[in-house]
Structure formats: C-alpha cells, structure tokens
C-alpha cells in the first residue's frame, strides 16, 4: 500500500504490488458508490427510518465518515506541535529500552526460543 | 451442579483458589492446566447457579451480620453476562500465556479475573468493595511484571489511582449506609430534589476513576503498554469493564454520563493518531470504546443498556484480540512501536489475519461482532433524539476505524517493510508461538461467530430484545460511513497528508502531576520542613522563656516561695473576711 524503495522486488508480497494498489483504487470507490446507491434506493422506496432532519439525506453517513476521518487526520496531527516531546521525556533512557529485562528466574523461558537453540 | 462443590459456592473463589494453586505450581504447563480447570469449574458453577430476570434476581448466601445484609451472589441477566465474558476472557488469557506468562502473571491473572467476576456477581456494597480492592491489588502485580523500572513507576501511579478509587467507594458506601441506605447495590440518584447528592457523587467518582473518565484516564495509557505482552491482554479485559458494570447497575439513565461518554469517545481519537507505540494506541482506543458504553448508560432504557452490556461483551473479545496481536509482535520483534515495524504480514500471516479480524470487529464492519453491539448504542441515541450525542458517536466511529481499524494493522503488518533480509541481513521474524495463535484464533472465531449469528449475544443481554442488526438500512449506512472513511484514508496517503510515525512521547493530562506536580512536591517537602523547623525553634524558645520566668517566680528564692510569718497570714485572712462581710451587707 505504500512505496518500499529499499527492498528488492522479489521480497514484495502480493499485497504490495502496483496491481494490488490499482485494484484497491477500483474496489474501494466502487464499494462507496454501491452502498451510497443502496441507501438512495432505500430512501426512494421509503425503507429508511431517519430520526433527525439531516440524516434524511441519503449519503449523509458517507459524508460524515469522509469528513470525520479527514478532520481527525488533518487536524489531529497538529497536536504534535503542542504535545510531542522526545522519547525519553519521562523516564530517561529506560523508556527507550526495547523490551523487559529477561531475568530467567522471573521471566518465563520462551519455548520457541528453546527450539531455535536446538 | 458440580457434585463436590457446594451449591451456592461463588465462582470467583474457584478462580482465586486456582490462582493460589498456580502460584505454587512448579511448571508452566501445570499453571496452565490449573488455570483451565479453575475457569472451567467456574463456568460450570456459574451456569448451575442459574439466571434471574432483571427484576427478579436469584440470591445466594444472604446473611445478616450486625444489621448489615451480605449478598455474595446476585444472579440476574446483567451480572451473569459480565461474569460470563470475564470467564471467557480469563480462558483466552490462560491459553495466550501458556508458554509466556510468568508465575506472577498466571497466578495474579486468575485472582484478578476472579475478583472481577466476584465484583460483577456481588449483590451488596461491601462485597463489591472487597472485590473492587482485590482487583486493584492483584492487577498491579501484572503491571509490575513488565519488569522495567518504567513499569514499576507506572505500577505505583496505577496503584495510587486504584486505591484512591477504592477509598472513595468505601467513603461513599459508609455515608450511604449511615444515612440508612440499603446494603444492596442498586441504583443511586445523582440529581435529587436538593441538587447533587454528595454520596452518589463520591460513588460515581470511584466508578469513574476505574472506568477511565476523561481527565481521570491516564493511568490506563500509562500502565497497560508497559506490561508484558501477556500482561497487557489481561489488564485490558477486567478493570474497566467491571467499572462499566457498576455504572450500569448504579447510574443507569444519569444524564451527566452522556456528555462524559461523548468526550470519552472523541478525544482519544486524536491522541491515538499521533501515538507511536501501538499498544498505547490500543489503550486510547480502549478509552474511546468505553465512551460508547458510558454514553449508552447515560441514555438508559432497555435498548441502550442492552447496547452497553453487549458492547462490553464483544469489546472484551476484540480488544483482547488486538492486544494479543500486538503482544505477539512484541514477543517476536521486541517492540510495538510503529516506527520500528512494518511488513510483518510476510512472516506472521496468521497474526496478521487475526489482528485484521479484531480490527474489523472494533471498526464495526457488518458480519463482525462490533457491528451487532455498537449499532444498538447509536440507535438508542437516535431514538432518544439526541442529535449531538449521535453525531459524536458517528465521529468516534470514524475515529475507531482510523486508529484501530487501519493504523494498527497497517503500520504493524504492512506499510514500510523493515524486516526484509536485504535490509536487516537476517531472517524475518517468525510467526507467533503456537499457544498465542490458538488464543487469537479462539478470539477471532468468537468475533466472527457473534457477527454472523447475533442471537448468541442477544440471548445473553439483560433485557428481552427483538432487535435486528442486519437490516438493509443499518448495513448500507454503516458501510457508507466506513468505506468513505477508508477512501479518505487512501486519498490522504496518496497526497502525503497522512502523518508519518515519529519516535516520541506525547503529553497527556498526567503531565500535570508528573512534571509540575512533581516539582511542586519536590519544592514543597523541604519548604514544609523548613517552615516546621522555624515554628518548632520558636516554640522551643518560647518554652525556655516561660520555664525561666516560672522558675524566677516559683523557684527556690523566687518571690512566691519566700517564708512569711503566721501573723501576716492571720492578718490577711482577717482582711479578706472583712471585705466579704462588707460586700454581703451592701447587697
């Protein structure tokens, strides 16, 4: 779904090929249209049960989904300007340690790691 | 009924006993087997106790001590649905931790699950309080089992909050009982005729702390990501859902919960967007999901309460599934940070599939479990004609899709492939260990089973329902919401508007007490000490002064210790007598 400049072409899986990306660009908009149309048909047939005035509009939910998602991503990333600090802000270097210390007396030994050793 | 267990035995004790035995067991397999047996017996016992309807609960073991009525077991549909899901969560946890749980996690995990079950089944307030505290104390060991110093400190903060919640609850209970309130845990009225009832407010605060209400929420995001892979799954299931249960029982239809729930669903969405640690993203997502339930509790009525209980039920499963997926990644790669992950679907395909099932469930795609439960809550808001709440819930649904539906699987398993042999020079990380895969498989199966056949869930709900999730309208509207949001995601990625992941710490309200609050304490302790020394030194000086003065007057050679003649004494007595006589005559 995104570009992978560093890896070799043979290391790509079927999900990372340009064809898959192209297919996604057909499938997703087509599904949007399909369910939008479905809702319009239902509205025309008076099979919908709107509870307010605004949700009488047939593609109301599509619009809400699209706008909400865009707003969250576009507005939310600016929070970083206020809230973002370096990684060890609270606990210093220990916050950056990759995983819990594995004291064999405390931490369960990993069977699969044992298998690796054999 | 199980032959060797008394008929009214509390299933919670079965899990607690299993937890104690697990602590003594020498091997991991032994601990796992003890856990399975304990949970199995607990489930059987739960079933044999029976289920009463909401207005005709079945009570067991009722006894009166010093005028207080203890009700250790109250079986009605609300308590039983929570007790059931807690058993299922415990079962999944035991399997997930089969080869990776430490002794501490195995034993404390069972006691923790048992205390959540006991809390859900408790019929009176003091029994509830006991299990409430037991849950707090047993779970902090699971945070500490994370092993790092950061986990230890987070555990201390966690403990402070949990104990504060317990103390507030106890204070509320004592005040409630002292004014003649019933010992049975029932509904509290927050807004009486005389304004806000302080006792109900205290109890609501205690519940709200554990349910991670906005501004009281940071203990959750602070501690859960610092636990071990197994520990985080354990923690995600019990504490907050026990709090949701108590809110349903005690504060159904309390209006203030609607705005609280709305804020709770909406604000974590933004924090989850910018967070790098995917387990912390899940913790924010947990908060957002709890918001849906809190909102439903505020709305009240059979549909909303069914929605809250049903949502809690399915949420425990898919949230555990997501935490399990990320836990498996931590086991194999050593981190859950988005900046260090990507491309794992090539070597961890099963984990990828299971995590995606969890992600689609939490996003409420039709045919997945989230859809059948969450739609009840949004429908309840719509039927109550609460437009603002309804819009916030829709907004939050798009938010869930963003952080849990897309971000988690996308950054962990797709996005930038950081594990290609040509990049790292090593083999790719292996698929998750088998017990973990089995546990994830069970959870994924349950998500799909409830999604495909909702009557499994609807039969357990507190109130009778003829609700149908799968109408053309529901499916069309929900799919529109989700697919248009996905389209927005694709457009944002295409035009490079989607933010990259950055190694960072993002501040939350806990900054207030972790930085300025801490400085205040650091400044306050020596300042108070200095002030105290000042007061103490002055008092001592004053004391010396007084003693010295008294010695001068009363001491040997002092003015009042001179020896006087008998004549002077007789003369002064005569004078006093004369004055008294004159005054008497004048009167």
XYZ file of C-alpha atoms in Angstrom:
705
model
C 0.000 0.000 0.000
C 2.964 2.290 0.275
C 6.243 2.534 -1.554
C 9.151 0.416 -0.450
C 12.238 1.867 -2.002
C 14.752 -0.229 -0.111
C 13.555 -3.787 -0.507
C 14.158 -5.962 -3.576
C 11.234 -6.603 -5.934
C 11.226 -10.335 -5.161
C 10.761 -9.522 -1.487
C 7.424 -7.899 -2.155
C 4.310 -9.841 -1.308
C 1.190 -9.965 -3.447
C -0.262 -7.161 -1.309
C 2.485 -4.730 -2.205
C 2.400 -4.897 -5.968
C 1.268 -1.881 -8.010
C -1.532 -4.030 -9.472
C -2.955 -4.584 -5.997
C -2.838 -0.864 -5.350
C -4.663 -0.254 -8.621
C -7.244 -2.860 -7.696
C -7.777 -1.202 -4.326
C -8.388 2.105 -6.070
C -11.181 0.419 -8.002
C -12.675 -1.681 -5.206
C -12.942 0.988 -2.515
C -14.579 3.741 -4.591
C -16.852 1.133 -6.199
C -17.981 -0.047 -2.747
C -18.608 3.559 -1.733
C -20.777 4.083 -4.784
C -22.554 0.759 -4.269
C -23.586 1.469 -0.696
C -24.359 5.097 -1.490
C -26.704 3.951 -4.247
C -28.182 1.302 -1.980
C -29.052 3.978 0.546
C -30.547 6.217 -2.150
C -32.713 3.328 -3.402
C -33.833 2.582 0.156
C -34.674 6.259 0.670
C -36.681 6.385 -2.560
C -38.564 3.248 -1.508
C -39.206 4.848 1.923
C -37.441 1.965 3.645
C -35.205 4.220 5.758
C -36.063 5.430 9.245
C -34.359 8.771 9.738
C -34.544 10.117 13.287
C -33.435 13.665 12.564
C -33.637 16.100 9.677
C -30.066 15.805 8.453
C -29.961 12.030 8.186
C -32.806 12.129 5.672
C -30.099 12.974 3.131
C -29.272 9.554 1.619
C -25.465 9.749 1.620
C -25.338 11.526 4.994
C -23.310 8.688 6.552
C -20.790 8.665 3.722
C -20.268 12.390 4.096
C -19.923 12.081 7.871
C -17.419 9.240 7.500
C -15.329 11.063 4.947
C -15.319 14.395 6.742
C -14.752 12.935 10.204
C -11.820 10.856 9.053
C -10.239 13.731 7.156
C -10.742 16.099 10.065
C -9.198 13.671 12.555
C -6.106 13.168 10.425
C -5.646 16.725 9.195
C -6.394 18.468 12.484
C -5.074 15.791 14.839
C -1.513 15.851 13.534
C -1.153 19.479 14.613
C -1.497 18.324 18.218
C 2.094 17.153 17.854
C 3.209 20.771 17.857
C 1.936 21.121 21.415
C 2.203 17.654 22.873
C 5.199 15.985 21.287
C 8.399 15.547 23.315
C 11.488 13.399 22.843
C 11.080 9.697 23.509
C 12.764 9.549 26.918
C 10.905 12.578 28.239
C 9.554 10.992 31.411
C 11.749 8.041 32.242
C 15.006 8.927 30.536
C 16.885 6.137 28.841
C 14.872 3.321 30.390
C 11.835 4.401 28.407
C 13.722 3.602 25.241
C 14.787 0.113 26.245
C 13.276 -2.235 23.689
C 11.890 -4.956 25.945
C 11.607 -6.062 29.548
C 14.751 -7.354 31.170
C 14.698 -11.109 30.947
C 15.796 -12.434 34.261
C 15.403 -16.187 33.721
C 14.178 -16.642 37.274
C 11.381 -14.154 36.733
C 10.599 -14.217 33.060
C 9.159 -17.369 31.511
C 11.528 -19.006 29.092
C 10.251 -18.969 25.554
C 9.711 -22.459 24.227
C 10.195 -21.382 20.676
C 13.496 -19.810 21.552
C 14.495 -23.147 23.054
C 13.548 -24.774 19.778
C 15.764 -22.301 17.980
C 18.701 -23.354 20.090
C 18.350 -26.990 19.187
C -24.401 -28.613 39.681
C -20.899 -29.904 40.342
C -21.028 -32.754 42.872
C -18.041 -31.785 45.040
C -18.754 -28.036 45.164
C -21.439 -26.606 47.487
C -24.494 -25.421 45.584
C -24.074 -21.727 46.388
C -20.268 -21.523 46.067
C -19.018 -18.325 44.447
C -17.337 -18.974 41.059
C -14.989 -16.084 41.889
C -13.458 -18.128 44.702
C -12.809 -21.001 42.299
C -10.637 -18.720 40.170
C -8.923 -17.242 43.212
C -8.120 -20.728 44.542
C -6.811 -21.683 41.094
C -4.653 -18.525 41.211
C -3.151 -19.507 44.570
C -2.521 -23.063 43.365
C -0.959 -21.724 40.153
C 1.470 -19.698 42.238
C 2.597 -22.931 43.907
C 2.793 -24.984 40.730
C 6.347 -25.799 39.667
C 5.840 -25.766 35.882
C 4.263 -23.522 33.294
C 2.162 -26.364 31.938
C 0.933 -27.072 35.467
C -0.062 -23.439 35.873
C -1.888 -23.521 32.556
C -3.778 -26.694 33.428
C -4.732 -25.369 36.879
C -5.989 -22.196 35.204
C -8.082 -24.123 32.676
C -9.590 -26.347 35.376
C -10.357 -23.361 37.627
C -12.031 -21.422 34.850
C -13.895 -24.492 33.580
C -15.270 -25.220 37.047
C -16.111 -21.539 37.472
C -18.128 -21.538 34.249
C -19.968 -24.728 35.222
C -20.698 -23.314 38.666
C -21.920 -20.064 37.102
C -24.324 -21.982 34.894
C -25.575 -24.165 37.697
C -26.405 -21.097 39.804
C -28.999 -20.053 37.231
C -30.038 -16.672 35.868
C -32.870 -14.491 37.099
C -34.576 -11.751 35.122
C -33.634 -8.120 35.741
C -36.428 -7.529 38.264
C -36.304 -10.971 39.891
C -32.699 -11.796 40.650
C -31.715 -15.046 42.351
C -29.772 -14.515 45.592
C -27.398 -16.919 47.290
C -25.703 -16.947 50.664
C -27.608 -13.971 52.077
C -26.684 -13.403 55.721
C -27.145 -10.599 58.165
C -24.255 -9.515 60.374
C -24.777 -6.643 62.821
C -27.703 -5.339 60.845
C -25.856 -5.398 57.527
C -27.142 -7.763 54.881
C -24.409 -9.513 52.884
C -25.416 -10.770 49.428
C -22.355 -12.520 47.997
C -24.186 -13.710 44.880
C -26.877 -11.953 42.899
C -27.699 -13.696 39.667
C -29.605 -11.656 37.147
C -29.066 -11.215 33.430
C -26.869 -8.163 33.879
C -24.470 -9.698 36.385
C -24.347 -13.002 34.524
C -23.440 -11.549 31.107
C -20.463 -9.775 32.704
C -19.439 -12.825 34.742
C -19.650 -14.966 31.607
C -17.459 -12.712 29.492
C -14.941 -12.405 32.333
C -14.674 -16.208 32.352
C -14.172 -16.258 28.584
C -11.523 -13.530 28.789
C -9.721 -15.430 31.549
C -9.796 -18.581 29.449
C -8.329 -16.823 26.410
C -5.662 -15.296 28.645
C -4.588 -18.618 30.118
C -4.155 -20.063 26.624
C -2.384 -16.964 25.348
C 0.062 -17.049 28.241
C 0.537 -20.832 28.141
C 4.257 -20.586 27.437
C 4.913 -16.898 28.077
C 3.116 -15.974 31.286
C 5.335 -15.630 34.321
C 4.363 -17.264 37.609
C 3.232 -13.883 38.863
C 1.076 -13.232 35.795
C -0.506 -16.691 35.810
C -1.487 -16.600 39.455
C -2.368 -12.925 39.767
C -4.181 -13.050 36.432
C -6.529 -15.744 37.761
C -7.109 -13.883 41.032
C -7.679 -10.672 39.079
C -10.231 -12.385 36.812
C -11.838 -13.972 39.873
C -12.167 -10.606 41.604
C -13.778 -9.087 38.505
C -16.269 -11.978 38.449
C -16.896 -11.609 42.177
C -17.460 -7.881 41.731
C -19.956 -8.453 38.939
C -21.896 -11.028 40.958
C -21.742 -9.108 44.261
C -25.190 -8.117 45.449
C -24.229 -5.821 48.310
C -21.934 -2.848 48.542
C -19.267 -4.179 50.913
C -18.800 -7.375 48.917
C -18.439 -5.211 45.839
C -15.858 -3.092 47.649
C -13.815 -6.157 48.671
C -13.592 -7.433 45.106
C -13.016 -3.894 43.834
C -9.885 -3.672 46.007
C -8.775 -7.217 45.278
C -8.913 -6.408 41.555
C -6.770 -3.319 42.147
C -4.142 -5.126 44.174
C -3.919 -8.248 42.020
C -3.666 -6.256 38.800
C -0.840 -4.001 39.918
C 1.421 -7.053 40.078
C 0.654 -7.622 36.415
C 1.816 -4.088 35.611
C 4.965 -4.640 37.681
C 5.583 -7.936 35.894
C 6.535 -5.733 32.938
C 9.928 -5.841 34.582
C 11.337 -2.442 33.664
C 11.858 0.428 36.031
C 9.384 2.412 33.932
C 6.821 -0.364 34.526
C 7.490 -0.229 38.250
C 6.881 3.512 38.367
C 3.792 3.243 36.189
C 2.585 0.495 38.543
C 2.971 2.815 41.516
C 0.927 5.509 39.781
C -1.623 2.846 38.813
C -1.843 1.671 42.410
C -2.378 5.198 43.723
C -5.312 5.703 41.369
C -6.852 2.295 42.044
C -6.567 2.647 45.805
C -7.982 6.168 45.602
C -10.939 4.713 43.738
C -11.379 2.057 46.419
C -11.184 4.561 49.264
C -13.676 6.880 47.605
C -16.016 3.960 47.101
C -15.667 2.944 50.746
C -16.324 6.514 51.899
C -19.413 6.634 49.686
C -20.656 3.283 50.991
C -20.170 4.282 54.638
C -22.014 7.566 54.150
C -24.761 5.787 52.205
C -25.245 3.208 54.971
C -25.027 5.746 57.793
C -27.990 7.645 56.416
C -29.994 4.438 56.350
C -29.390 3.404 52.753
C -29.924 -0.184 51.647
C -26.936 -2.530 51.707
C -27.970 -3.965 48.354
C -26.061 -2.473 45.426
C -28.773 -0.797 43.402
C -29.397 2.432 41.608
C -28.133 5.726 43.046
C -29.757 9.059 42.312
C -27.157 11.662 41.467
C -29.506 14.590 40.985
C -32.061 14.636 43.776
C -34.573 17.376 44.580
C -31.946 19.088 46.721
C -29.358 19.200 43.928
C -26.371 16.890 43.574
C -26.274 14.123 46.152
C -22.696 14.107 47.513
C -22.797 10.413 48.441
C -23.846 9.367 44.944
C -21.228 11.736 43.524
C -18.494 10.075 45.610
C -19.505 6.647 44.385
C -19.758 7.861 40.791
C -16.247 9.317 41.117
C -14.943 5.953 42.359
C -16.547 4.146 39.424
C -15.426 6.862 37.016
C -11.799 6.545 38.079
C -11.789 2.870 37.160
C -13.838 3.434 34.036
C -11.174 5.969 32.955
C -13.416 9.012 32.625
C -11.802 11.909 30.749
C -9.067 13.607 32.827
C -9.050 10.562 35.117
C -7.976 8.271 32.283
C -4.187 8.466 32.142
C -3.464 5.550 34.481
C -4.693 3.314 31.684
C -2.476 4.567 28.863
C 0.394 4.881 31.326
C 0.392 1.325 32.627
C -1.045 -1.040 30.010
C 1.656 -0.562 27.341
C 4.376 -1.126 29.957
C 3.099 -4.573 30.921
C 4.399 -7.712 29.213
C 2.652 -8.961 26.051
C 0.611 -11.359 28.191
C 0.020 -8.820 30.962
C -1.449 -6.185 28.650
C -4.078 -8.649 27.389
C -5.006 -9.495 30.967
C -5.261 -5.870 32.009
C -7.358 -4.866 29.014
C -10.261 -7.126 29.972
C -11.300 -6.654 33.566
C -10.869 -3.394 35.487
C -12.614 -1.007 33.139
C -15.419 -3.427 32.273
C -16.111 -4.094 35.941
C -16.445 -0.329 36.271
C -18.832 -0.286 33.298
C -20.911 -2.971 35.002
C -21.111 -0.937 38.222
C -22.095 2.149 36.246
C -24.898 0.229 34.536
C -26.103 -1.047 37.888
C -25.730 2.177 39.829
C -26.153 5.037 37.407
C -28.359 3.954 34.517
C -30.053 6.967 32.970
C -27.860 9.514 34.760
C -27.800 12.369 32.256
C -24.304 13.621 33.026
C -22.882 10.368 31.663
C -23.932 11.317 28.120
C -21.559 14.297 27.761
C -18.873 12.398 29.685
C -19.253 9.459 27.303
C -19.175 11.757 24.277
C -15.917 13.386 25.379
C -14.543 9.949 26.179
C -15.201 8.625 22.687
C -13.961 11.694 20.879
C -10.735 12.918 22.494
C -8.698 9.662 22.463
C -9.108 9.595 18.689
C -6.631 12.456 18.323
C -4.157 11.058 20.826
C -4.269 7.677 19.114
C -3.495 9.315 15.768
C -0.193 10.806 16.915
C 0.901 7.967 19.192
C 3.795 5.805 18.078
C 3.517 2.863 20.482
C 0.778 0.678 19.009
C -0.121 -0.821 22.390
C -0.656 2.713 23.654
C -2.814 3.376 20.596
C -4.893 0.393 21.706
C -5.111 1.855 25.206
C -6.511 5.101 23.821
C -8.824 3.047 21.674
C -9.982 1.251 24.818
C -10.911 4.610 26.279
C -12.813 5.525 23.148
C -14.782 2.258 23.263
C -15.628 2.747 26.931
C -17.043 6.121 25.923
C -19.666 4.390 23.774
C -20.734 2.309 26.767
C -20.768 5.251 29.186
C -22.870 7.228 26.724
C -25.322 4.335 26.440
C -25.564 4.080 30.239
C -26.375 7.796 30.360
C -29.137 7.373 27.775
C -30.647 4.478 29.731
C -33.600 2.256 28.832
C -33.598 -1.384 27.690
C -32.130 -0.757 24.211
C -29.232 1.384 25.463
C -28.455 -0.920 28.390
C -28.537 -3.922 26.073
C -26.164 -1.938 23.866
C -23.793 -1.132 26.720
C -23.709 -4.710 28.043
C -23.490 -6.223 24.569
C -20.767 -3.805 23.575
C -18.790 -4.606 26.722
C -19.133 -8.300 25.884
C -17.870 -8.111 22.306
C -15.384 -5.371 23.137
C -13.548 -7.549 25.666
C -13.012 -10.168 22.981
C -11.848 -7.965 20.122
C -9.783 -5.684 22.319
C -8.055 -8.732 23.780
C -7.536 -9.990 20.236
C -5.877 -6.719 19.189
C -3.687 -6.678 22.294
C -2.793 -10.312 21.612
C -1.800 -9.471 18.047
C 0.426 -6.633 19.212
C 1.728 -8.808 22.052
C 2.772 -11.459 19.535
C 4.607 -8.731 17.616
C 6.377 -7.652 20.817
C 7.358 -11.272 21.514
C 8.848 -11.681 18.051
C 10.267 -8.246 17.350
C 10.732 -6.781 20.819
C 8.711 -3.632 20.311
C 5.259 -2.406 19.325
C 6.447 0.964 18.071
C 5.127 1.843 14.654
C 8.463 3.397 13.711
C 10.170 0.024 14.141
C 7.507 -2.132 12.480
C 6.099 -2.894 9.052
C 5.836 -5.671 6.519
C 5.267 -8.353 9.133
C 2.409 -9.916 7.166
C 5.017 -11.752 5.115
C 6.313 -13.798 8.018
C 3.437 -13.571 10.523
C 0.425 -14.221 8.275
C -1.812 -15.769 10.933
C -1.184 -12.983 13.399
C -1.967 -10.543 10.595
C -5.252 -12.242 9.732
C -6.340 -12.448 13.382
C -5.411 -8.827 14.074
C -7.328 -7.716 10.992
C -10.377 -9.648 12.229
C -10.038 -7.784 15.541
C -9.596 -4.502 13.699
C -12.676 -5.074 11.550
C -14.681 -6.076 14.619
C -13.766 -2.946 16.537
C -14.488 -0.838 13.455
C -17.948 -2.422 13.397
C -17.930 -3.859 9.879
C -21.069 -5.883 9.206
C -20.553 -9.622 9.871
C -18.147 -8.761 12.686
C -19.074 -8.603 16.351
C -18.683 -4.838 16.876
C -21.447 -4.115 14.381
C -24.180 -6.031 16.153
C -23.477 -4.373 19.515
C -22.482 -0.831 18.638
C -25.454 -0.262 16.371
C -27.711 -0.686 19.424
C -25.970 2.226 21.146
C -26.128 4.575 18.159
C -29.741 3.590 17.572
C -30.566 4.307 21.222
C -29.049 7.792 20.870
C -31.061 8.349 17.695
C -34.312 7.110 19.222
C -33.789 9.441 22.173
C -33.379 12.237 19.588
C -30.009 13.263 20.932
C -28.568 14.729 17.770
C -25.322 15.974 19.285
C -24.549 12.670 21.002
C -25.469 10.825 17.821
C -23.091 12.906 15.695
C -20.265 12.490 18.222
C -20.789 8.726 18.207
C -20.622 8.691 14.398
C -17.488 10.843 14.503
C -15.952 8.482 17.048
C -16.868 5.505 14.852
C -14.793 7.032 12.061
C -12.062 7.607 14.665
C -12.088 3.949 15.712
C -11.647 2.975 12.103
C -8.670 5.336 11.876
C -6.650 4.186 14.861
C -7.739 0.602 15.463
C -9.124 -0.405 12.100
C -6.390 0.966 9.879
C -3.423 2.239 11.845
C -2.795 -0.892 13.929
C -2.749 -3.471 11.123
C -1.328 -1.059 8.539
C 1.748 0.051 10.466
C 2.462 -3.292 12.105
C 1.955 -5.634 9.201
C 2.108 -3.545 6.012
C 3.472 -0.013 5.446
C 7.278 0.040 5.270
C 8.897 -3.369 5.229
C 11.651 -3.113 7.832
C 12.347 -6.823 8.148
C 13.349 -7.745 4.610
C 16.540 -9.850 4.689
C 18.138 -7.440 2.211
C 17.595 -4.610 4.718
C 18.404 -6.322 8.011
C 20.718 -9.073 6.771
C 18.782 -11.522 8.959
C 15.843 -13.818 8.554
C 12.405 -12.362 9.030
C 10.752 -12.660 12.470
C 8.921 -15.944 12.936
C 5.176 -16.435 13.234
C 3.761 -16.071 16.768
C 4.184 -19.012 19.175
C 1.507 -21.673 18.853
C -0.389 -21.073 22.138
C -0.694 -17.424 21.220
C -2.033 -18.336 17.777
C -4.597 -20.670 19.348
C -5.790 -17.965 21.737
C -6.007 -15.426 18.926
C -7.839 -17.975 16.797
C -10.449 -18.548 19.507
C -10.981 -14.807 19.950
C -11.216 -14.262 16.192
C -13.697 -17.121 15.913
C -15.866 -15.566 18.627
C -15.776 -12.176 16.841
C -16.987 -13.804 13.642
C -19.486 -16.103 15.358
C -21.234 -13.198 17.078
C -21.054 -11.173 13.855
C -22.587 -13.925 11.730
C -25.083 -15.151 14.272
C -26.029 -12.311 16.674
C -28.598 -14.389 18.658
C -25.591 -15.851 20.545
C -25.146 -12.397 22.024
C -28.774 -11.299 22.122
C -29.747 -14.281 24.258
C -27.350 -13.105 26.967
C -28.440 -9.444 27.037
C -30.092 -8.037 30.185
C -33.444 -7.246 28.544
C -35.546 -9.211 26.084
C -34.941 -7.873 22.615
C -36.323 -8.238 19.133
C -33.536 -6.071 17.763
C -32.242 -6.913 14.279
C -28.801 -5.618 13.420
C -28.919 -6.798 9.844
C -31.427 -4.582 8.107
C -30.603 -3.143 4.693
C -30.597 0.307 6.208
C -28.133 -0.496 9.001
C -25.757 -2.244 6.646
C -25.964 0.476 4.000
C -25.389 3.342 6.440
C -22.573 1.657 8.348
C -20.790 0.512 5.194
C -21.061 4.021 3.759
C -19.520 5.502 6.882
C -16.652 3.016 6.830
C -15.944 2.883 3.112
C -15.990 6.646 2.637
C -13.627 6.921 5.612
C -11.312 4.348 4.007
C -11.492 6.340 0.793
C -10.448 9.404 2.778
C -7.514 7.401 4.181
C -6.386 6.357 0.700
C -6.600 9.914 -0.576
C -4.687 11.247 2.436
C -1.916 8.659 1.962
C -1.796 9.313 -1.772
C -1.382 13.067 -1.296
C 1.065 12.540 1.591
C -1.223 14.199 4.103
C -1.252 11.243 6.469
C 1.255 11.932 9.277
C 4.364 9.777 9.457
C 5.117 7.938 12.627
C 7.637 9.693 14.853
C 9.548 8.341 17.832
C 8.148 10.471 20.597
C 6.435 10.816 23.931
C 3.121 12.601 23.693
C 1.959 14.522 26.709
C -1.415 13.878 28.269
C -3.001 15.367 31.384
C -0.793 13.176 33.563
C 1.980 15.630 32.639
C 0.364 17.927 35.219
C 1.284 15.667 38.101
C 4.320 14.007 36.589
C 6.179 17.259 35.895
C 4.820 20.428 37.587
C 3.099 18.345 40.279
C 6.316 16.518 40.996
C 8.277 19.783 41.123
C 5.661 21.153 43.490
C 6.194 18.183 45.771
C 9.954 18.439 45.439
C 9.747 22.107 46.388
C 7.026 21.547 48.941
C 8.736 18.886 51.038
C 11.825 20.966 52.037
C 9.704 24.090 52.312
C 7.310 22.439 54.738
C 10.303 21.033 56.616
C 11.869 24.476 56.849
C 8.586 26.008 57.979
C 8.186 23.330 60.602
C 11.701 23.868 61.892
C 11.004 27.586 62.146
C 7.814 27.018 64.123
C 9.456 24.382 66.300
C 12.504 26.517 67.105
C 10.319 29.465 68.069
C 8.124 27.253 70.215
C 11.184 25.921 71.950
C 12.484 29.433 72.597
C 9.089 30.419 73.981
C 9.082 27.340 76.163
C 12.503 28.193 77.580
C 11.327 31.714 78.251
C 8.214 30.547 80.111
C 10.077 27.996 82.200
C 12.719 30.542 83.093
C 10.047 33.067 84.166
C 8.223 30.475 86.262
C 11.495 29.490 87.933
C 12.132 33.112 88.787
C 8.722 33.448 90.465
C 8.168 29.997 91.974
C 11.675 28.530 92.204
C 13.802 28.433 95.361
C 14.441 32.033 96.311
C 11.600 33.141 93.988
C 9.160 35.820 95.063
C 6.307 33.394 95.815
C 8.420 30.917 97.727
C 9.547 33.302 100.489
C 8.577 32.162 104.028
C 6.113 34.513 105.772
C 5.185 34.882 109.492
C 1.937 33.400 110.975
C 0.774 36.912 111.991
C 0.833 38.116 108.391
C -1.269 35.118 107.320
C -3.844 35.698 110.095
C -3.985 39.423 109.275
C -4.537 38.855 105.532
C -7.275 36.261 106.249
C -8.992 38.780 108.522
C -8.893 41.422 105.773
C -10.408 39.073 103.189
C -13.182 38.106 105.672
C -13.916 41.757 106.350
C -14.238 42.537 102.609
C -16.623 39.606 102.122
C -18.776 40.707 105.092
C -18.993 44.298 103.848
C -19.988 43.140 100.350
C -22.675 40.831 101.814
C -24.150 43.672 103.894
C -24.157 46.044 100.931
C -26.182 43.519 98.917
